[in-house]
Amino acid sequence: MVRKVVVTVISTVQIASEEKAALPFDRLEPVHLATAGTIGLYYFDYGTDARMNPNDPGDFYVVQIPLSGTARITSGAEEFDSTMSVASILQPGRPATMQWHEGQTQLIIRLARQSLEEHLQEILGSPLVEPLRFEPQMELGRPAIRGWREAVELLEHEVTNHASITADSAAMQEFDLIVLSQFLSAQPNNYSARLRGLVQSLT
């Protein structure tokens, strides 16, 4: 399968008021101009309280990792506080409500749905029988999640420092696959049981 070239750019977005609030999936304020491809990385700095009701994050899974402060997240029937130990995941087709508090900063990781689902299909060796869905809460202290964060941080470092790997499309594609694979393995989802079964069958 031929994959499109991945371009990853880190953008810092400052939110100073609700009127100017923007997200990587906001169609009115297309922050996505800062990035393209499978994975996008952003820093968000909230200078005031902000409430968002995105109907749909689009064709992306959006991982929101607080670096300071807290937020109240409602996703479907679940409501929880997102803190420096609990990230949140927004996903296609699942409306969410988010109340960010003044002084919060976040690292936001945007993962293209098509790339993630195609990669999952390749791992399983069969088409998906239902859309990929993740648990909306991400426990950042779990060892598997820490491993995924380390991969993301390495990608962030390479992009920030304009390392030579970012000019090598084949290397970047391999890097992307590592991040996607670890995300599928680390974060509970509706295919976790099949993934575990596949791993056990190979050991």
Coordinates of N, CA and C in Angstrom, one line a residue:
M1 N 0.8 -1.2 0.0 CA 0.0 0.0 0.0 C 0.9 1.3 0.0
V2 N 0.6 2.2 -0.9 CA 1.3 3.4 -1.0 C 0.7 4.4 0.0
R3 N 1.5 5.0 0.9 CA 1.0 5.9 1.9 C 1.5 7.4 1.5
K4 N 0.6 8.3 1.8 CA 1.0 9.7 1.5 C 2.1 10.2 2.4
V5 N 2.9 11.1 1.9 CA 4.0 11.7 2.6 C 3.4 12.4 3.8
V6 N 4.1 12.2 5.0 CA 3.6 12.9 6.2 C 4.4 14.1 6.5
V7 N 3.8 15.2 6.8 CA 4.4 16.4 7.2 C 3.9 16.8 8.6
T8 N 4.7 16.9 9.5 CA 4.3 17.2 10.9 C 4.9 18.5 11.3
V9 N 4.1 19.5 11.8 CA 4.6 20.8 12.2 C 4.0 21.1 13.6
I10 N 4.8 21.6 14.5 CA 4.3 22.0 15.8 C 3.9 23.4 15.8
S11 N 2.7 23.7 16.2 CA 2.2 25.0 16.2 C 1.7 25.4 17.6
T12 N 2.0 26.6 18.1 CA 1.5 27.1 19.4 C 0.3 28.0 19.1
V13 N -0.8 27.7 19.8 CA -2.0 28.4 19.6 C -2.4 29.0 21.0
Q14 N -2.6 30.3 21.0 CA -3.0 31.0 22.2 C -4.5 31.3 22.2
I15 N -5.2 31.0 23.2 CA -6.6 31.3 23.2 C -6.8 32.3 24.3
A16 N -7.2 33.5 23.9 CA -7.4 34.6 24.8 C -8.8 34.9 25.2
S17 N -9.8 34.4 24.4 CA -11.2 34.6 24.7 C -12.0 33.5 24.0
E18 N -13.2 33.4 24.4 CA -14.1 32.3 23.8 C -14.3 32.7 22.3
E19 N -14.5 34.0 22.0 CA -14.7 34.4 20.7 C -13.6 34.0 19.7
K20 N -12.4 33.9 20.2 CA -11.3 33.6 19.3 C -10.8 32.2 19.5
A21 N -11.5 31.4 20.3 CA -11.1 30.0 20.5 C -11.0 29.2 19.2
A22 N -10.0 28.4 19.1 CA -9.9 27.6 17.9 C -9.3 26.2 18.3
L23 N -9.6 25.2 17.6 CA -9.1 23.9 17.8 C -8.6 23.3 16.5
P24 N -7.8 22.2 16.6 CA -7.3 21.6 15.4 C -8.4 21.1 14.5
F25 N -9.6 20.9 15.0 CA -10.7 20.4 14.2 C -11.8 21.4 13.9
D26 N -11.5 22.7 14.3 CA -12.5 23.7 14.1 C -12.5 24.2 12.7
R27 N -13.6 24.0 12.0 CA -13.7 24.4 10.6 C -13.7 25.9 10.3
L28 N -14.1 26.7 11.3 CA -14.2 28.1 11.2 C -12.8 28.8 11.4
E29 N -12.0 28.2 12.3 CA -10.7 28.7 12.5 C -9.7 27.5 12.2
P30 N -9.3 27.4 10.9 CA -8.6 26.2 10.5 C -7.1 26.1 11.0
V31 N -7.0 25.8 12.2 CA -5.6 25.6 12.8 C -4.9 24.5 12.0
H32 N -5.6 23.7 11.3 CA -5.0 22.6 10.6 C -4.0 23.1 9.5
L33 N -4.1 24.3 9.2 CA -3.1 24.9 8.2 C -1.7 24.8 8.7
A34 N -1.5 24.5 10.0 CA -0.2 24.4 10.6 C 0.4 23.0 10.5
T35 N -0.4 22.1 10.0 CA 0.0 20.7 9.9 C -0.7 20.0 8.8
A36 N -0.1 18.9 8.4 CA -0.8 18.0 7.4 C -0.3 16.6 7.6
G37 N -1.0 15.6 7.1 CA -0.6 14.3 7.2 C -1.2 13.5 8.3
T38 N -0.5 12.5 8.8 CA -1.1 11.5 9.7 C -1.2 12.1 11.1
I39 N -0.1 12.8 11.6 CA 0.0 13.2 13.0 C 0.3 14.7 13.0
G40 N -0.5 15.4 13.8 CA -0.3 16.8 14.1 C -0.1 17.1 15.5
L41 N 0.9 17.9 15.9 CA 1.2 18.3 17.3 C 0.9 19.8 17.5
Y42 N 0.3 20.1 18.6 CA 0.0 21.5 18.9 C 0.2 21.8 20.4
Y43 N 0.5 23.0 20.7 CA 0.4 23.5 22.1 C -0.7 24.5 22.2
F44 N -1.6 24.3 23.2 CA -2.6 25.3 23.4 C -2.4 25.9 24.7
D45 N -2.6 27.2 24.7 CA -2.4 28.0 25.9 C -3.7 28.8 26.2
Y46 N -4.4 28.5 27.3 CA -5.7 29.1 27.6 C -5.6 30.2 28.5
G47 N -5.7 31.5 28.0 CA -5.6 32.6 28.8 C -6.8 33.0 29.6
T48 N -7.9 32.3 29.4 CA -9.2 32.5 30.1 C -10.0 31.2 30.1
D49 N -11.1 31.2 30.9 CA -12.0 30.0 30.8 C -12.6 30.0 29.4
A50 N -12.7 28.8 28.9 CA -13.3 28.6 27.6 C -14.1 27.3 27.6
R51 N -15.3 27.4 27.0 CA -16.2 26.3 26.8 C -16.4 26.0 25.4
M52 N -16.2 24.7 25.0 CA -16.4 24.3 23.6 C -17.4 23.1 23.5
N53 N -18.1 23.2 22.5 CA -19.1 22.1 22.2 C -18.9 21.7 20.7
P54 N -17.8 21.1 20.4 CA -17.6 20.6 19.0 C -18.5 19.5 18.7
N55 N -19.2 19.6 17.6 CA -20.2 18.5 17.2 C -19.4 17.3 16.8
D56 N -18.3 17.5 16.2 CA -17.5 16.4 15.6 C -16.1 16.8 15.4
P57 N -15.1 16.1 15.8 CA -13.7 16.5 15.6 C -13.3 16.3 14.1
G58 N -14.2 15.9 13.3 CA -13.9 15.6 11.9 C -13.3 14.3 11.7
D59 N -12.3 14.1 10.8 CA -11.8 12.8 10.5 C -10.5 12.6 11.3
F60 N -10.6 12.9 12.6 CA -9.4 12.8 13.4 C -9.8 12.3 14.8
Y61 N -8.8 11.6 15.4 CA -8.9 11.4 16.9 C -8.0 12.4 17.5
V62 N -8.5 13.1 18.5 CA -7.7 14.2 19.1 C -7.4 13.9 20.6
V63 N -6.2 13.7 20.9 CA -5.7 13.5 22.3 C -5.3 14.8 22.9
Q64 N -5.9 15.1 24.0 CA -5.7 16.4 24.7 C -5.0 16.1 26.0
I65 N -3.7 16.5 26.1 CA -2.9 16.2 27.3 C -2.6 17.5 28.1
P66 N -3.3 17.7 29.3 CA -3.0 18.9 30.0 C -1.5 18.9 30.5
L67 N -0.8 20.0 30.3 CA 0.5 20.2 30.9 C 0.4 21.1 32.1
S68 N -0.7 21.7 32.3 CA -1.0 22.5 33.6 C -2.5 22.7 33.6
G69 N -3.0 22.9 34.8 CA -4.4 23.2 34.9 C -5.3 22.0 34.7
T70 N -6.6 22.3 34.6 CA -7.6 21.2 34.5 C -8.7 21.6 33.6
A71 N -9.5 20.6 33.1 CA -10.6 20.8 32.3 C -11.7 19.8 32.6
R72 N -12.9 20.1 32.4 CA -14.1 19.2 32.6 C -14.5 18.7 31.2
I73 N -14.5 17.4 31.1 CA -14.8 16.8 29.8 C -16.1 16.0 29.9
T74 N -17.0 16.2 28.9 CA -18.2 15.3 28.8 C -18.1 14.7 27.4
S75 N -18.1 13.3 27.4 CA -18.0 12.6 26.1 C -19.1 11.5 26.2
G76 N -20.1 11.7 25.4 CA -21.2 10.7 25.5 C -21.8 10.7 26.9
A77 N -21.9 9.5 27.5 CA -22.5 9.4 28.9 C -21.4 9.6 29.9
E78 N -20.1 9.8 29.5 CA -19.1 9.9 30.5 C -18.7 11.4 30.8
E79 N -18.4 11.7 32.0 CA -18.0 13.1 32.4 C -16.9 12.9 33.4
F80 N -15.8 13.6 33.2 CA -14.6 13.4 34.0 C -13.7 14.7 34.0
D81 N -12.8 14.8 34.9 CA -11.9 15.9 35.0 C -10.6 15.5 34.3
S82 N -10.1 16.3 33.3 CA -8.9 16.1 32.7 C -7.8 16.9 33.4
T83 N -6.8 16.2 33.8 CA -5.7 16.8 34.6 C -4.4 16.4 34.1
M84 N -3.3 16.7 34.8 CA -2.0 16.3 34.3 C -1.7 14.8 34.4
S85 N -2.7 14.1 35.0 CA -2.6 12.6 35.0 C -3.6 11.9 34.2
V86 N -4.6 12.7 33.7 CA -5.7 12.1 32.9 C -5.9 12.9 31.7
A87 N -5.6 12.4 30.5 CA -5.8 13.1 29.2 C -7.2 12.7 28.7
S88 N -7.7 13.4 27.7 CA -9.0 13.1 27.1 C -8.8 12.8 25.6
I89 N -9.7 12.0 25.1 CA -9.7 11.7 23.6 C -11.0 12.0 23.0
L90 N -11.0 12.9 22.0 CA -12.2 13.2 21.2 C -12.1 12.3 19.9
Q91 N -13.2 11.8 19.5 CA -13.2 10.9 18.3 C -14.4 11.2 17.4
P92 N -14.2 10.8 16.1 CA -15.2 11.0 15.1 C -16.6 10.5 15.5
G93 N -17.6 11.3 15.3 CA -19.0 10.8 15.5 C -19.4 10.8 17.0
R94 N -18.6 11.3 17.9 CA -19.0 11.4 19.3 C -18.8 12.8 19.8
P95 N -20.0 13.5 19.9 CA -19.9 14.9 20.4 C -19.4 15.0 21.8
A96 N -18.8 16.1 22.1 CA -18.2 16.3 23.4 C -18.4 17.7 23.9
T97 N -18.4 17.9 25.2 CA -18.4 19.3 25.7 C -17.1 19.4 26.6
M98 N -16.4 20.5 26.5 CA -15.2 20.7 27.2 C -15.2 22.1 27.8
Q99 N -14.9 22.1 29.1 CA -14.8 23.4 29.9 C -13.3 23.5 30.4
W100 N -12.5 24.3 29.7 CA -11.2 24.6 30.1 C -11.1 25.7 31.0
H101 N -10.2 25.6 32.0 CA -10.0 26.7 33.0 C -8.8 27.5 32.7
E102 N -8.9 28.8 33.1 CA -7.8 29.7 32.8 C -6.5 29.2 33.3
G103 N -5.5 29.4 32.5 CA -4.1 29.0 32.9 C -3.8 27.6 32.5
Q104 N -4.7 26.9 31.8 CA -4.4 25.6 31.3 C -3.6 25.6 30.0
T105 N -2.6 24.8 30.0 CA -1.9 24.5 28.7 C -2.0 23.1 28.3
Q106 N -2.0 22.8 27.1 CA -2.2 21.4 26.6 C -1.3 21.1 25.4
L107 N -0.9 19.8 25.4 CA -0.3 19.3 24.2 C -1.4 18.5 23.5
I108 N -1.7 18.9 22.3 CA -2.8 18.2 21.6 C -2.1 17.4 20.4
I109 N -2.5 16.1 20.3 CA -2.0 15.3 19.3 C -3.2 14.8 18.4
R110 N -3.1 15.2 17.2 CA -4.2 14.8 16.2 C -3.8 13.7 15.3
L111 N -4.6 12.6 15.3 CA -4.3 11.4 14.6 C -5.3 11.2 13.5
A112 N -4.9 11.1 12.3 CA -5.9 10.9 11.2 C -6.6 9.6 11.3
R113 N -7.9 9.7 11.2 CA -8.8 8.5 11.4 C -8.4 7.4 10.3
Q114 N -8.4 7.9 9.1 CA -8.2 6.9 8.0 C -6.8 6.2 8.1
S115 N -5.8 6.9 8.5 CA -4.5 6.3 8.7 C -4.5 5.3 9.8
L116 N -5.2 5.7 10.9 CA -5.2 4.8 12.1 C -6.0 3.5 11.8
E117 N -7.2 3.7 11.2 CA -8.0 2.5 10.9 C -7.3 1.6 9.8
E118 N -6.7 2.2 8.8 CA -6.0 1.4 7.8 C -4.9 0.6 8.5
H119 N -4.1 1.2 9.4 CA -3.1 0.5 10.1 C -3.6 -0.6 10.9
L120 N -4.7 -0.4 11.6 CA -5.3 -1.4 12.4 C -5.8 -2.6 11.5
Q121 N -6.3 -2.3 10.4 CA -6.7 -3.4 9.4 C -5.5 -4.2 9.0
E122 N -4.4 -3.5 8.8 CA -3.2 -4.3 8.4 C -2.7 -5.2 9.5
I123 N -2.8 -4.7 10.7 CA -2.3 -5.5 11.9 C -3.2 -6.7 12.0
L124 N -4.6 -6.5 11.9 CA -5.5 -7.6 12.1 C -5.6 -8.5 10.9
G125 N -5.3 -8.0 9.8 CA -5.4 -8.8 8.5 C -6.8 -9.0 8.0
S126 N -7.7 -8.1 8.4 CA -9.1 -8.2 8.0 C -9.7 -6.8 8.1
P127 N -10.8 -6.6 7.4 CA -11.5 -5.3 7.5 C -12.1 -5.1 8.9
L128 N -12.3 -3.9 9.2 CA -12.9 -3.5 10.5 C -14.4 -3.8 10.4
V129 N -15.0 -4.4 11.4 CA -16.4 -4.7 11.4 C -17.2 -3.5 12.0
E130 N -16.6 -2.6 12.7 CA -17.2 -1.4 13.2 C -16.2 -0.3 13.4
P131 N -16.6 0.9 13.5 CA -15.7 2.0 13.6 C -14.8 1.9 14.9
L132 N -13.6 2.3 14.8 CA -12.6 2.3 15.9 C -13.1 3.3 16.9
R133 N -13.2 2.8 18.2 CA -13.6 3.7 19.3 C -12.7 3.5 20.5
F134 N -12.2 4.6 21.1 CA -11.3 4.5 22.2 C -12.1 4.9 23.5
E135 N -11.6 4.4 24.6 CA -12.0 5.0 25.9 C -11.7 6.5 25.9
P136 N -12.6 7.3 26.4 CA -12.3 8.8 26.3 C -11.3 9.3 27.3
Q137 N -11.1 8.5 28.4 CA -10.1 8.9 29.4 C -8.8 8.1 29.2
M138 N -7.7 8.8 29.2 CA -6.3 8.2 29.0 C -5.6 8.4 30.3
E139 N -5.3 7.3 31.0 CA -4.5 7.3 32.2 C -3.0 7.5 31.9
L140 N -2.5 8.7 32.1 CA -1.1 9.0 31.7 C -0.1 8.2 32.5
G141 N -0.4 7.7 33.6 CA 0.6 7.0 34.5 C 0.8 5.5 34.1
R142 N -0.1 5.0 33.2 CA 0.0 3.6 32.9 C 1.3 3.4 32.1
P143 N 2.0 2.3 32.3 CA 3.3 2.1 31.6 C 3.2 2.1 30.1
A144 N 2.1 1.5 29.6 CA 2.0 1.5 28.1 C 1.8 2.9 27.5
I145 N 1.0 3.7 28.3 CA 0.8 5.1 27.8 C 2.1 5.9 27.9
R146 N 2.8 5.6 29.0 CA 4.1 6.3 29.1 C 5.0 6.0 28.0
G147 N 5.0 4.8 27.5 CA 5.8 4.4 26.4 C 5.4 5.1 25.1
W148 N 4.1 5.2 24.9 CA 3.5 6.0 23.8 C 3.9 7.5 23.8
R149 N 3.8 8.0 25.0 CA 4.2 9.4 25.2 C 5.7 9.7 24.9
E150 N 6.5 8.7 25.2 CA 8.0 8.8 24.9 C 8.2 8.9 23.4
A151 N 7.4 8.1 22.7 CA 7.5 8.1 21.2 C 7.0 9.4 20.6
V152 N 5.9 9.9 21.2 CA 5.4 11.2 20.8 C 6.5 12.3 21.1
E153 N 7.1 12.3 22.3 CA 8.0 13.3 22.6 C 9.3 13.2 21.7
L154 N 9.7 12.0 21.3 CA 10.8 11.9 20.4 C 10.4 12.5 19.1
L155 N 9.2 12.3 18.6 CA 8.8 12.9 17.3 C 8.8 14.4 17.5
E156 N 8.3 14.9 18.6 CA 8.2 16.3 18.9 C 9.6 16.9 18.8
H157 N 10.6 16.2 19.4 CA 12.0 16.7 19.5 C 12.5 16.8 18.1
E158 N 12.3 15.7 17.3 CA 12.8 15.7 15.9 C 12.3 16.9 15.1
V159 N 11.0 17.1 15.2 CA 10.3 18.2 14.4 C 10.8 19.5 14.9
T160 N 10.8 19.7 16.2 CA 11.2 21.0 16.8 C 12.7 21.4 16.4
N161 N 13.5 20.4 16.3 CA 14.9 20.7 16.0 C 15.3 20.5 14.6
H162 N 14.2 20.3 13.7 CA 14.4 20.2 12.3 C 15.5 19.1 12.0
A163 N 15.3 18.0 12.7 CA 16.3 16.9 12.5 C 16.2 16.3 11.1
S164 N 17.2 15.7 10.6 CA 17.3 15.2 9.3 C 16.2 14.2 9.0
I165 N 15.7 13.5 10.0 CA 14.7 12.5 9.8 C 13.4 13.1 9.2
T166 N 13.1 14.3 9.5 CA 11.9 15.0 9.1 C 11.9 15.2 7.6
A167 N 13.1 15.2 7.0 CA 13.2 15.4 5.5 C 13.2 14.0 4.8
D168 N 13.2 13.0 5.5 CA 13.2 11.6 4.9 C 11.7 11.1 5.1
S169 N 11.0 11.1 4.0 CA 9.6 10.7 4.0 C 9.4 9.2 4.5
A170 N 10.3 8.3 4.0 CA 10.2 6.9 4.4 C 10.4 6.8 5.9
A171 N 11.4 7.5 6.4 CA 11.7 7.4 7.9 C 10.6 8.0 8.7
M172 N 10.0 9.1 8.2 CA 8.9 9.7 8.9 C 7.6 8.7 8.9
Q173 N 7.4 8.1 7.8 CA 6.3 7.1 7.7 C 6.5 6.0 8.7
E174 N 7.7 5.5 8.8 CA 8.0 4.4 9.8 C 7.8 5.0 11.2
F175 N 8.2 6.2 11.5 CA 8.0 6.8 12.8 C 6.6 6.9 13.1
D176 N 5.8 7.3 12.1 CA 4.3 7.5 12.3 C 3.7 6.1 12.7
L177 N 4.2 5.1 12.0 CA 3.6 3.7 12.3 C 3.9 3.3 13.7
I178 N 5.1 3.6 14.2 CA 5.4 3.3 15.6 C 4.4 4.0 16.5
V179 N 4.2 5.3 16.3 CA 3.3 6.1 17.2 C 1.9 5.5 17.1
L180 N 1.4 5.2 15.9 CA 0.1 4.7 15.7 C -0.1 3.3 16.4
S181 N 0.9 2.4 16.2 CA 0.9 1.1 16.7 C 0.8 1.1 18.2
Q182 N 1.7 2.0 18.8 CA 1.7 2.1 20.3 C 0.4 2.6 20.8
F183 N -0.2 3.6 20.1 CA -1.5 4.1 20.5 C -2.6 3.1 20.5
L184 N -2.6 2.3 19.5 CA -3.6 1.2 19.4 C -3.5 0.2 20.5
S185 N -2.2 -0.1 20.8 CA -1.9 -1.1 21.8 C -2.2 -0.6 23.2
A186 N -1.8 0.7 23.5 CA -1.8 1.2 24.8 C -3.2 1.7 25.3
Q187 N -4.0 2.4 24.4 CA -5.2 2.9 24.8 C -6.4 2.0 24.6
P188 N -7.1 1.6 25.7 CA -8.2 0.7 25.5 C -9.2 1.1 24.4
N189 N -9.6 0.2 23.6 CA -10.5 0.4 22.5 C -11.3 -0.8 22.2
N190 N -12.3 -0.7 21.2 CA -13.2 -1.8 20.9 C -12.5 -2.9 20.1
Y191 N -11.2 -2.8 19.8 CA -10.4 -3.9 19.2 C -9.3 -4.4 20.1
S192 N -9.3 -3.9 21.3 CA -8.2 -4.3 22.2 C -8.1 -5.8 22.4
A193 N -9.3 -6.5 22.6 CA -9.3 -7.9 22.8 C -8.7 -8.6 21.6
R194 N -9.0 -8.2 20.4 CA -8.5 -8.9 19.2 C -7.0 -8.6 19.1
L195 N -6.5 -7.4 19.4 CA -5.1 -7.1 19.4 C -4.3 -8.0 20.4
R196 N -4.9 -8.1 21.6 CA -4.2 -8.9 22.6 C -4.2 -10.4 22.2
G197 N -5.3 -10.9 21.6 CA -5.3 -12.2 21.1 C -4.3 -12.5 20.0
L198 N -4.1 -11.5 19.1 CA -3.1 -11.6 18.1 C -1.7 -11.7 18.7
V199 N -1.4 -10.9 19.7 CA -0.1 -10.9 20.3 C 0.2 -12.2 21.0
Q200 N -0.8 -12.7 21.7 CA -0.7 -14.0 22.3 C -0.5 -15.2 21.4
S201 N -1.1 -15.1 20.2 CA -0.9 -16.2 19.2 C 0.5 -16.2 18.6
L202 N 1.2 -15.0 18.7 CA 2.5 -14.9 18.1 C 3.6 -15.2 19.1
T203 N 3.2 -15.4 20.4 CA 4.2 -15.7 21.4 C 4.1 -17.2 21.9

